[in-house]
Coordinates of C-alpha atoms and ligand atoms in Angstrom, one line a residue:
M1 CA -29.3 29.4 9.1
R2 CA -30.4 26.7 11.4
R3 CA -32.4 25.1 8.7
R4 CA -29.5 25.2 6.4
L5 CA -27.3 23.6 9.0
S6 CA -30.0 20.9 9.6
A7 CA -30.2 20.4 5.7
A8 CA -26.4 20.0 5.5
L9 CA -26.5 17.5 8.3
T10 CA -29.3 15.7 6.6
G11 CA -27.1 15.5 3.4
L12 CA -24.4 14.0 5.5
L13 CA -26.5 11.5 7.2
A14 CA -28.0 10.4 3.8
A15 CA -24.5 10.0 2.2
A16 CA -23.3 8.2 5.3
G17 CA -26.2 5.7 4.8
G18 CA -25.3 5.3 1.1
V19 CA -21.5 4.8 1.8
C20 CA -22.6 2.3 4.3
A21 CA -24.8 0.4 2.1
A22 CA -22.0 0.3 -0.5
E23 CA -19.4 -0.9 2.0
L24 CA -21.8 -3.6 3.2
T25 CA -22.5 -4.8 -0.5
A26 CA -18.8 -4.7 -1.3
S27 CA -18.1 -6.9 1.7
L28 CA -20.5 -9.4 0.3
T29 CA -19.3 -9.2 -3.4
R30 CA -15.7 -8.1 -3.4
P31 CA -14.1 -5.8 -0.8
A32 CA -11.8 -4.4 -3.5
A33 CA -14.9 -2.9 -5.2
S34 CA -15.7 -0.6 -2.3
P35 CA -16.2 2.9 -3.6
L36 CA -13.7 4.3 -1.1
V37 CA -11.1 1.8 -2.4
T38 CA -11.8 2.3 -6.2
I39 CA -12.0 6.0 -5.9
G40 CA -8.9 5.9 -3.9
G41 CA -7.2 3.8 -6.5
T42 CA -8.3 6.1 -9.3
V43 CA -7.0 9.1 -7.4
I44 CA -3.6 7.5 -6.8
D45 CA -3.4 6.6 -10.5
A46 CA -4.3 10.2 -11.6
T47 CA -1.9 11.8 -9.2
P48 CA 1.3 13.1 -10.9
T49 CA 4.3 11.2 -10.0
P50 CA 6.0 14.1 -8.3
V51 CA 3.0 14.6 -5.9
K52 CA 2.9 11.0 -5.2
E53 CA 6.7 11.0 -4.5
Y54 CA 6.0 14.0 -2.1
A55 CA 3.1 12.1 -0.4
V56 CA 5.2 8.9 0.2
R57 CA 8.2 10.9 1.4
T58 CA 6.2 13.1 3.8
F59 CA 3.5 10.6 5.0
G60 CA 5.3 7.3 4.5
T61 CA 3.0 4.4 5.1
Y62 CA 0.3 6.8 6.5
D63 CA -0.4 8.0 2.8
K64 CA -3.2 5.5 2.3
P65 CA -5.1 6.2 5.5
L66 CA -4.7 9.9 4.7
L67 CA -6.0 9.5 1.2
I68 CA -9.1 7.7 2.6
T69 CA -9.6 10.4 5.1
G70 CA -9.3 12.9 2.4
I71 CA -11.9 11.2 0.3
V72 CA -14.2 10.7 3.1
G73 CA -13.9 14.4 3.9
T74 CA -14.5 15.5 0.4
L75 CA -17.6 13.2 0.1
G76 CA -18.7 14.6 3.4
L77 CA -18.5 18.2 2.1
L78 CA -20.2 17.5 -1.1
A79 CA -23.0 15.7 0.8
A80 CA -23.5 18.6 3.2
L81 CA -23.8 21.0 0.0
V82 CA -26.2 18.6 -1.6
G83 CA -28.3 18.5 1.5
V84 CA -28.5 22.4 1.4
L85 CA -29.3 22.2 -2.2
A86 CA -32.0 19.7 -1.6
M87 CA -34.0 22.2 0.6
R88 CA -34.9 24.2 -2.5
H89 CA -34.0 22.1 -5.6
R90 CA -34.7 18.4 -4.9
T91 CA -34.4 17.3 -8.5
A92 CA -31.1 19.1 -8.7
A93 CA -29.9 17.3 -5.5
V94 CA -30.8 14.0 -6.8
A95 CA -29.2 14.6 -10.1
A96 CA -26.0 15.6 -8.3
I97 CA -26.2 12.3 -6.4
G98 CA -26.7 10.4 -9.5
L99 CA -23.8 12.0 -11.1
A100 CA -21.5 11.2 -8.0
A101 CA -22.8 7.6 -8.2
A102 CA -22.0 7.3 -11.9
A103 CA -18.5 8.7 -11.3
G104 CA -18.1 6.1 -8.5
A105 CA -19.2 3.3 -10.8
A106 CA -16.9 4.5 -13.5
A107 CA -14.0 4.5 -11.1
A108 CA -14.9 0.9 -10.1
L109 CA -15.3 -0.3 -13.7
T110 CA -12.0 1.3 -14.8
R111 CA -9.8 -0.4 -12.2
P112 CA -7.4 -2.8 -13.8
D113 CA -8.9 -5.7 -11.9
A114 CA -12.5 -4.8 -12.4
C115 CA -15.5 -7.0 -13.1
P116 CA -18.9 -5.7 -14.2
L117 CA -20.5 -6.4 -10.7
D118 CA -18.0 -3.9 -9.2
A119 CA -20.3 -1.0 -10.2
L120 CA -23.0 -2.2 -7.9
P121 CA -21.8 -0.7 -4.7
A122 CA -21.4 2.7 -6.1
L123 CA -24.7 2.7 -7.9
L124 CA -26.5 1.3 -4.6
A125 CA -24.7 4.2 -2.6
G126 CA -26.3 6.7 -4.9
G127 CA -29.8 5.1 -4.8
V128 CA -29.7 4.8 -1.0
T129 CA -28.3 8.4 -0.6
A130 CA -31.1 9.9 -2.9
A131 CA -33.8 7.9 -1.2
L132 CA -32.7 8.9 2.4
L133 CA -32.1 12.4 1.5
T134 CA -35.6 12.8 -0.1
W135 CA -37.2 11.1 2.8
L136 CA -35.3 13.1 5.5
I137 CA -35.5 16.5 3.7
M138 CA -39.3 16.1 3.5
R139 CA -39.3 15.8 7.3
L140 CA -37.0 18.7 7.9
P141 CA -39.1 21.1 10.0
G142 CA -40.4 23.9 7.9
S143 CA -39.7 22.0 4.7
A144 CA -40.9 23.5 1.4
E145 CA -42.7 20.2 0.6
P146 CA -43.8 18.5 3.9
A147 CA -44.3 14.8 3.6
P148 CA -47.7 13.4 3.1
S149 CA -48.1 12.0 6.4
S150 CA -50.2 9.3 7.9
E151 CA -49.9 10.9 11.3
P152 CA -53.3 12.2 12.5
V153 CA -53.7 15.9 11.3
P154 CA -54.1 18.0 14.3
A155 CA -57.6 19.3 14.7
G156 CA -58.3 22.6 13.2
S157 CA -55.8 22.3 10.3
A158 CA -57.0 22.5 6.8
G159 CA -55.2 19.5 5.0
R160 CA -56.5 19.0 1.4
P161 CA -58.3 15.7 0.7
D162 CA -55.6 14.5 -1.5
G163 CA -53.1 14.9 1.3
A164 CA -51.1 17.6 -0.4
M165 CA -50.3 20.8 1.6
V166 CA -51.1 24.3 0.6
T167 CA -47.8 26.2 0.6
S168 CA -47.6 29.9 1.1
E169 CA -45.8 32.4 -1.0
S170 CA -42.7 32.5 1.3
G171 CA -42.2 28.8 0.6
Q172 CA -43.1 28.1 4.2
P173 CA -45.9 25.6 4.7
S174 CA -49.1 26.9 5.9
G175 CA -52.5 25.7 6.6
G176 CA -52.3 22.0 7.2
T177 CA -48.8 22.0 8.8
P178 CA -48.4 20.2 12.1
P179 CA -47.1 22.3 14.9
A180 CA -43.5 22.8 14.9
V181 CA -42.9 20.5 17.8
T182 CA -44.6 17.6 16.0
Q183 CA -42.5 18.3 12.9
R184 CA -39.3 18.4 14.9
R185 CA -40.3 15.1 16.6
R186 CA -40.9 13.5 13.3
F187 CA -37.7 14.6 11.7
L188 CA -35.7 13.5 14.8
I189 CA -37.3 10.1 14.6
A190 CA -36.4 9.8 10.8
A191 CA -32.8 11.0 11.5
G192 CA -32.5 8.6 14.5
T193 CA -33.8 5.7 12.5
T194 CA -31.3 6.4 9.8
S195 CA -28.5 6.7 12.2
L196 CA -29.4 3.4 13.7
G197 CA -29.4 1.8 10.3
I198 CA -26.0 3.2 9.6
V199 CA -24.6 2.0 12.9
A200 CA -26.2 -1.5 12.2
G201 CA -24.7 -1.4 8.6
A202 CA -21.3 -0.4 9.8
A203 CA -21.2 -3.2 12.4
G204 CA -22.4 -5.8 9.7
T205 CA -19.6 -4.5 7.4
A206 CA -17.0 -4.9 10.2
L207 CA -18.3 -8.5 11.0
L208 CA -18.2 -9.4 7.3
R209 CA -14.7 -8.1 6.9
R210 CA -13.5 -9.9 9.9
H211 CA -15.0 -13.2 8.7
G212 CA -13.2 -12.8 5.4
T213 CA -9.9 -12.1 7.0
E214 CA -10.2 -14.9 9.4
A215 CA -11.2 -17.4 6.6
A216 CA -8.1 -16.1 4.6
D217 CA -5.7 -16.3 7.6
A218 CA -7.0 -19.8 8.4
A219 CA -6.3 -21.0 4.8
R220 CA -2.8 -19.5 5.2
D221 CA -2.1 -21.2 8.5
A222 CA -3.3 -24.5 7.1
V223 CA -0.3 -24.4 4.5
T224 CA 2.3 -27.0 5.2
L225 CA 5.6 -25.8 3.8
P226 CA 7.7 -28.6 2.2
A227 CA 11.4 -28.8 2.9
P228 CA 13.6 -27.2 0.3
A229 CA 15.1 -29.3 -2.3
D230 CA 18.0 -26.9 -2.3
P231 CA 18.4 -25.4 1.1
A232 CA 20.2 -22.2 2.1
P233 CA 23.5 -22.3 4.0
P234 CA 23.1 -22.2 7.8
A235 CA 21.4 -19.1 9.0
Q236 CA 23.4 -16.0 9.8
T237 CA 23.7 -15.4 13.6
T238 CA 24.6 -11.7 13.9
P239 CA 21.6 -9.7 15.2
G240 CA 20.0 -7.6 12.6
F241 CA 21.1 -9.6 9.5
Y242 CA 17.6 -10.9 9.1
T243 CA 14.6 -8.4 9.3
A244 CA 11.8 -9.8 11.3
T245 CA 8.7 -10.3 9.2
K246 CA 6.7 -7.9 11.3
D247 CA 9.4 -5.1 10.8
F248 CA 9.9 -5.7 7.1
Y249 CA 9.0 -2.7 5.2
R250 CA 5.8 -2.8 3.1
V251 CA 5.4 -0.8 -0.2
D252 CA 2.5 -1.4 -2.6
I253 CA -0.5 0.3 -4.3
A254 CA -3.1 -1.9 -2.7
L255 CA -5.7 0.2 -0.7
T256 CA -7.2 -3.0 0.7
L257 CA -4.9 -5.9 1.6
P258 CA -5.7 -8.7 -0.9
R259 CA -6.7 -11.7 1.1
I260 CA -6.4 -14.7 -1.2
D261 CA -7.8 -18.1 -0.6
P262 CA -5.0 -20.4 -1.9
R263 CA -7.5 -23.0 -3.0
A264 CA -9.2 -20.6 -5.3
W265 CA -6.0 -19.2 -6.6
S266 CA -3.9 -20.1 -9.6
L267 CA -1.0 -18.7 -11.7
T268 CA -1.3 -18.6 -15.4
I269 CA 1.7 -18.4 -17.6
G270 CA 1.1 -17.2 -21.1
G271 CA 2.1 -14.7 -23.8
M272 CA 5.1 -15.6 -25.9
V273 CA 5.4 -19.1 -24.7
D274 CA 5.1 -22.5 -26.5
R275 CA 3.1 -24.2 -23.8
P276 CA 0.8 -21.8 -21.8
A277 CA 0.3 -23.2 -18.3
R278 CA -1.8 -22.8 -15.2
L279 CA -0.4 -23.8 -11.8
S280 CA -2.3 -24.2 -8.7
F281 CA -0.9 -23.5 -5.2
D282 CA -0.6 -27.2 -4.7
D283 CA 1.2 -27.6 -8.0
L284 CA 3.7 -25.1 -6.8
L285 CA 4.2 -26.8 -3.4
K286 CA 5.1 -30.0 -5.3
L287 CA 7.8 -28.5 -7.4
P288 CA 11.4 -28.7 -6.1
L289 CA 12.0 -25.6 -3.9
I290 CA 15.0 -23.4 -3.3
E291 CA 15.7 -21.5 -0.1
R292 CA 17.8 -18.3 -0.3
D293 CA 18.7 -15.3 1.8
V294 CA 17.9 -12.2 -0.3
T295 CA 17.7 -8.4 0.4
L296 CA 14.8 -6.8 -1.1
N297 CA 14.8 -3.0 -1.4
C298 CA 12.5 -0.2 -2.8
V299 CA 13.5 2.3 -5.6
S300 CA 11.8 4.9 -3.5
N301 CA 14.2 4.5 -0.6
E302 CA 16.1 7.7 0.1
V303 CA 19.8 7.6 1.1
G304 CA 19.7 6.2 4.7
G305 CA 16.1 5.2 4.3
P306 CA 14.2 2.3 5.7
Y307 CA 12.7 0.6 2.7
I308 CA 15.0 -2.4 2.7
G309 CA 15.0 -5.7 4.4
T310 CA 16.5 -9.2 4.4
A311 CA 14.7 -12.4 4.7
R312 CA 15.1 -16.1 4.1
W313 CA 12.9 -17.0 1.3
L314 CA 11.5 -20.3 0.1
G315 CA 10.2 -20.6 -3.5
V316 CA 10.0 -22.2 -7.0
P317 CA 12.9 -21.3 -9.2
L318 CA 11.2 -19.1 -11.8
A319 CA 13.7 -20.1 -14.6
A320 CA 12.5 -23.7 -14.3
V321 CA 8.8 -22.7 -14.6
L322 CA 9.5 -20.4 -17.7
R323 CA 11.6 -23.0 -19.4
A324 CA 8.8 -25.6 -19.0
A325 CA 6.5 -23.2 -20.6
G326 CA 9.0 -22.6 -23.5
V327 CA 10.0 -19.0 -23.9
Q328 CA 9.8 -17.9 -27.5
A329 CA 12.6 -16.1 -29.2
G330 CA 12.3 -12.3 -28.9
A331 CA 10.4 -12.3 -25.5
D332 CA 12.6 -10.0 -23.4
Q333 CA 10.1 -8.9 -20.7
V334 CA 8.1 -11.0 -18.1
V335 CA 5.1 -9.1 -16.9
A336 CA 3.6 -10.1 -13.7
R337 CA 0.0 -9.2 -13.0
A338 CA -1.3 -9.1 -9.4
A339 CA -4.5 -9.1 -7.4
D340 CA -4.2 -5.4 -6.6
G341 CA -4.2 -4.6 -10.3
I342 CA -0.5 -3.7 -10.6
T343 CA 1.7 -4.9 -13.5
I344 CA 5.4 -5.5 -12.9
G345 CA 7.9 -5.9 -15.8
T346 CA 11.0 -7.9 -15.2
P347 CA 13.7 -8.6 -17.9
A348 CA 13.5 -12.1 -19.1
A349 CA 17.2 -12.3 -19.0
A350 CA 17.3 -11.5 -15.2
V351 CA 15.0 -14.4 -14.6
L352 CA 16.9 -16.9 -17.0
D353 CA 20.6 -15.8 -16.3
G354 CA 21.1 -18.2 -13.5
R355 CA 20.3 -16.0 -10.4
D356 CA 17.9 -17.1 -7.9
A357 CA 14.7 -15.4 -9.3
M358 CA 11.8 -17.2 -7.7
L359 CA 8.1 -17.5 -7.1
A360 CA 8.5 -17.1 -3.3
L361 CA 6.0 -19.0 -1.1
A362 CA 7.5 -18.4 2.2
M363 CA 9.4 -15.7 4.2
N364 CA 11.5 -16.4 7.4
G365 CA 10.1 -20.0 7.7
Q366 CA 6.3 -19.1 7.4
P367 CA 3.9 -18.9 4.5
L368 CA 4.1 -15.3 3.1
P369 CA 2.0 -13.0 5.2
A370 CA -0.8 -11.3 3.4
E371 CA 1.0 -8.0 3.6
H372 CA 4.0 -9.6 1.6
G373 CA 2.1 -11.3 -1.2
F374 CA 0.4 -14.5 0.1
P375 CA 0.0 -17.0 -1.7
A376 CA 2.9 -16.2 -4.0
R377 CA 5.2 -13.4 -5.0
M378 CA 8.0 -12.9 -7.3
L379 CA 11.5 -12.2 -6.1
T380 CA 14.3 -11.1 -8.4
P381 CA 17.7 -10.7 -6.6
G382 CA 19.4 -7.6 -7.8
L383 CA 16.4 -5.7 -9.0
Y384 CA 14.4 -3.1 -7.1
G385 CA 10.9 -4.4 -6.0
Y386 CA 8.9 -2.6 -8.6
V387 CA 10.7 -4.4 -11.4
G388 CA 11.0 -7.7 -10.0
A389 CA 9.0 -8.7 -6.9
A390 CA 5.2 -8.7 -7.6
K391 CA 3.1 -9.8 -4.6
W392 CA -0.3 -11.6 -4.9
I393 CA 0.8 -12.6 -8.4
T394 CA -1.9 -14.0 -10.7
S395 CA -0.3 -14.3 -14.0
L396 CA 3.0 -14.1 -15.9
E397 CA 3.0 -12.9 -19.4
L398 CA 6.2 -13.3 -21.7
T399 CA 6.3 -10.1 -23.8
T400 CA 8.7 -7.5 -24.9
F401 CA 9.7 -4.1 -23.5
A402 CA 8.9 -2.4 -26.8
G403 CA 5.4 -3.8 -26.6
F404 CA 4.4 -3.1 -23.0
D405 CA 5.0 -0.6 -20.2
A406 CA 4.3 -1.8 -16.7
Y407 CA 2.5 0.2 -14.0
W408 CA 5.5 2.4 -12.7
V409 CA 7.1 2.6 -16.2
Q410 CA 3.9 4.2 -17.5
R411 CA 4.4 6.7 -14.7
G412 CA 7.9 7.7 -15.7
W413 CA 10.1 5.2 -13.6
A414 CA 12.8 3.4 -15.4
A415 CA 12.0 0.0 -17.1
Q416 CA 15.4 -1.3 -16.2
A417 CA 16.2 -0.9 -12.6
P418 CA 19.1 -2.9 -11.2
V419 CA 19.9 -2.0 -7.5
K420 CA 22.6 0.7 -7.0
T421 CA 25.3 0.1 -4.6
A422 CA 24.6 1.8 -1.4
S423 CA 25.4 1.9 2.4
R424 CA 23.7 3.1 5.5
I425 CA 24.7 4.0 9.1
D426 CA 22.3 2.4 11.6
R427 CA 24.3 2.8 14.9
P428 CA 24.5 5.0 16.9
T429 CA 21.0 6.1 16.4
P430 CA 20.5 9.9 15.6
L431 CA 19.3 10.8 19.0
A432 CA 21.8 8.6 20.9
R433 CA 23.8 10.5 23.6
L434 CA 27.5 9.7 23.1
T435 CA 30.2 9.9 25.6
P436 CA 33.9 10.1 24.7
G437 CA 35.7 6.7 24.2
P438 CA 35.1 3.6 22.0
V439 CA 31.8 3.6 20.0
A440 CA 31.0 0.8 17.5
V441 CA 29.6 2.5 14.4
A442 CA 27.7 0.0 12.4
G443 CA 25.3 -0.4 9.4
V444 CA 24.7 -2.2 6.3
A445 CA 25.8 -2.0 2.7
W446 CA 24.3 -3.7 -0.4
A447 CA 24.9 -4.2 -4.1
Q448 CA 22.8 -7.5 -4.7
R449 CA 24.4 -9.7 -7.4
R450 CA 27.6 -7.8 -7.3
G451 CA 28.3 -8.2 -3.7
I452 CA 30.2 -5.7 -1.4
S453 CA 34.0 -5.8 -1.4
A454 CA 34.6 -2.9 1.0
V455 CA 32.9 -0.3 3.2
Q456 CA 34.8 2.9 4.3
V457 CA 33.9 5.3 7.0
Q458 CA 35.0 9.0 7.2
V459 CA 35.0 11.0 10.5
D460 CA 34.8 14.7 9.9
D461 CA 37.7 15.5 7.5
A462 CA 39.9 12.6 8.4
P463 CA 41.0 10.2 5.7
W464 CA 38.4 7.4 4.7
R465 CA 39.0 4.2 6.9
P466 CA 38.0 0.6 6.1
A467 CA 35.1 -0.8 8.1
R468 CA 35.0 -4.4 9.2
L469 CA 32.7 -6.6 7.1
L470 CA 30.7 -9.3 8.8
P471 CA 30.7 -12.6 6.8
T472 CA 27.8 -13.4 4.4
S473 CA 27.3 -16.4 2.2
S474 CA 25.6 -14.7 -0.9
T475 CA 26.1 -11.6 -3.1
D476 CA 22.2 -11.3 -2.9
T477 CA 22.1 -10.0 0.6
W478 CA 23.3 -6.8 2.4
V479 CA 26.5 -6.9 4.4
Q480 CA 26.8 -5.8 7.9
W481 CA 29.7 -3.6 8.7
V482 CA 31.3 -2.2 11.9
Y483 CA 33.7 0.7 12.4
D484 CA 35.4 1.0 15.7
W485 CA 35.6 4.7 16.4
T486 CA 37.0 6.4 19.4
A487 CA 34.6 9.3 20.1
T488 CA 36.0 12.7 21.1
P489 CA 33.9 15.5 22.6
G490 CA 32.1 17.9 20.2
N491 CA 30.0 17.6 17.0
H492 CA 31.0 15.0 14.4
T493 CA 29.9 14.1 10.9
L494 CA 30.3 10.5 9.9
R495 CA 30.0 9.4 6.3
V496 CA 29.9 5.8 4.8
R497 CA 30.5 4.6 1.3
A498 CA 30.8 1.1 -0.2
V499 CA 32.8 -0.5 -3.0
D500 CA 30.9 -3.3 -4.8
G501 CA 32.2 -6.8 -5.9
T502 CA 33.4 -5.4 -9.2
G503 CA 35.5 -2.7 -7.5
A504 CA 33.2 0.1 -8.3
M505 CA 32.8 2.8 -5.8
Q506 CA 29.3 3.8 -4.6
A507 CA 28.1 7.1 -6.4
E508 CA 28.7 10.1 -4.3
H509 CA 26.4 12.3 -6.3
R510 CA 23.2 13.1 -4.3
A511 CA 20.2 12.1 -6.5
A512 CA 16.6 11.5 -5.6
P513 CA 14.9 8.2 -6.1
F514 CA 13.0 9.1 -9.2
P515 CA 13.5 7.6 -11.8
D516 CA 15.8 4.6 -11.0
G517 CA 17.0 4.8 -7.4
A518 CA 18.7 7.3 -5.1
T519 CA 22.5 7.9 -5.0
G520 CA 24.7 9.6 -2.5
W521 CA 26.8 8.8 0.6
H522 CA 24.8 8.5 3.8
T523 CA 25.9 11.0 6.5
R524 CA 25.0 11.2 10.2
L525 CA 25.8 14.0 12.6
F526 CA 26.7 13.0 16.2
T527 CA 27.2 15.0 19.3
V528 CA 29.7 13.6 21.9
D529 CA 29.2 15.1 25.4
A530 CA 32.3 16.1 27.0
T531 CA 31.5 14.2 30.3
R532 CA 29.3 11.4 31.3
P533 CA 25.7 12.5 32.3
P534 CA 25.4 11.8 36.1
S535 CA 23.9 8.5 36.5
Ligands
LIG601 N1 1.1 -6.7 -6.2 C1 2.0 -5.8 -5.9 N2 3.4 -6.1 -5.8 C2 4.3 -5.3 -5.6 C3 4.0 -3.9 -5.4 C4 2.6 -3.5 -5.6 O1 2.3 -2.3 -5.4 N3 1.7 -4.5 -5.8 N4 5.0 -3.0 -5.2 C5 6.4 -3.5 -5.4 C6 7.4 -2.6 -4.7 S1 7.5 -1.0 -5.3 C7 8.1 -3.1 -3.8 S2 9.5 -2.1 -3.2 C8 8.0 -4.5 -3.2 C9 7.8 -4.3 -1.7 O2 7.7 -5.6 -1.2 P1 7.2 -5.7 0.3 O3 6.0 -4.8 0.6 O4 7.0 -7.2 0.6 O5 8.3 -5.3 1.1 O6 6.9 -5.0 -3.7 C10 6.7 -4.8 -5.1 N5 5.6 -5.8 -5.5
LIG602 MO1 9.4 -0.3 -4.4

């Protein structure tokens, strides 16, 4: 039992060494080729959409750390089992490691953004794990095949001239085996040396990653944003209209944040165009820029959910870029590819119909943060992010909807996904203690492109009442609304609904986000205390 536990720990230690070597290598070649990342990506891609939905709904932005934890846990379990296996069947254990390494290499090579060198970290992980395991298991006290040792054989033992040991029938070494204490010491030294190596490797990885991050951040900080040729109207002054960049929701499939050096970056435009083009970051900065307030939201947002934000964006009008390339007749889809391997398909009509679709370079007055797509991202007002807002964009291909399904469309989400009219109650917050008297109920409503013409609030079963709309200068942003309510003691249900600029009422029917966005009126329950709490 004790030996089995030691063998399991030995397997864990060997695998930790292997993973560590892989992470170190990936830091030097390409962080996105780390086995943990490529296996994670493969798991995400293979996960059925309903399970993914459940994970995002249940764990929110913690779904990725959880996934990595799950993978590390599974690898750990497998490593422990392989350690136990290695006690008796060393070849089988090494074969199992080889299989795992091959699977890891396959995961790396089948990522959408893969290059051949990406197989290296996983293969190295396998090699290092197998070597460490063999070396450590041989030193495990009472091992079936003790190591040929250079340590002096204790006097009186009967080591064979060729250095091999005589093994008794029980599988326990006999004859020339050093005393148990020496054996244990030898094993502990080997395990300790391995652990030190792992710590050093982990520290090296962390240093390299930090260096990479700092270099990318420095390149971003060095960007000087030109003034817009076509500025936005004066900024809105009501608190809450703009979402601070640090509070802006983040949704993407990237397991490691792409850190792109703008000097090494370019955007290619190809497919069904007369003049394929390649634009550098400097090329984009030299084009006339537009500045716009636009609300971006995620199709996965539940009714009342947080995956929506408004920012002031600065970017290159995408229509001008596509017209310069000469869009050919019949091309109805613009497919964006990005550094995290995603594809995002946008209707060509949505880019060319006069709305402010852009290649955004800045957000709220600063170059895009890495989290939101530096150096450039697409932004298409009126469409959910997954069909119009590719971050870390690397190419644009003109094609057809009939000819290509983008990433989320392959997974069952709608190919066409204009934003649905929606509204949300933000204040009071759900846990607020309310007292009788005037209460400003407030929130946002949105129907990008169509705009919002009215917001109505219902308290319990009373008739719907109009809320006050705060002014906006564009139909592409949310509208803030306020409803002055006189709270009375007791439990209350507040509902909100919006009417868009075409006069259409927000859909009442409760529907989940899949496949083209949630519907339903947002409801909040409030309790109003009869008296003020003693202060
Ligand atoms: N490269 C890339 N771009 C992407 C995604 C992604 O996974 N990868 N997700 C899309 C989705 S689903 C949304 S809702 C928006 C979110 O943008 P944000 O993270 O800047 O808020 O980005 C879109 N662009
Ligand atoms: Mo999204």
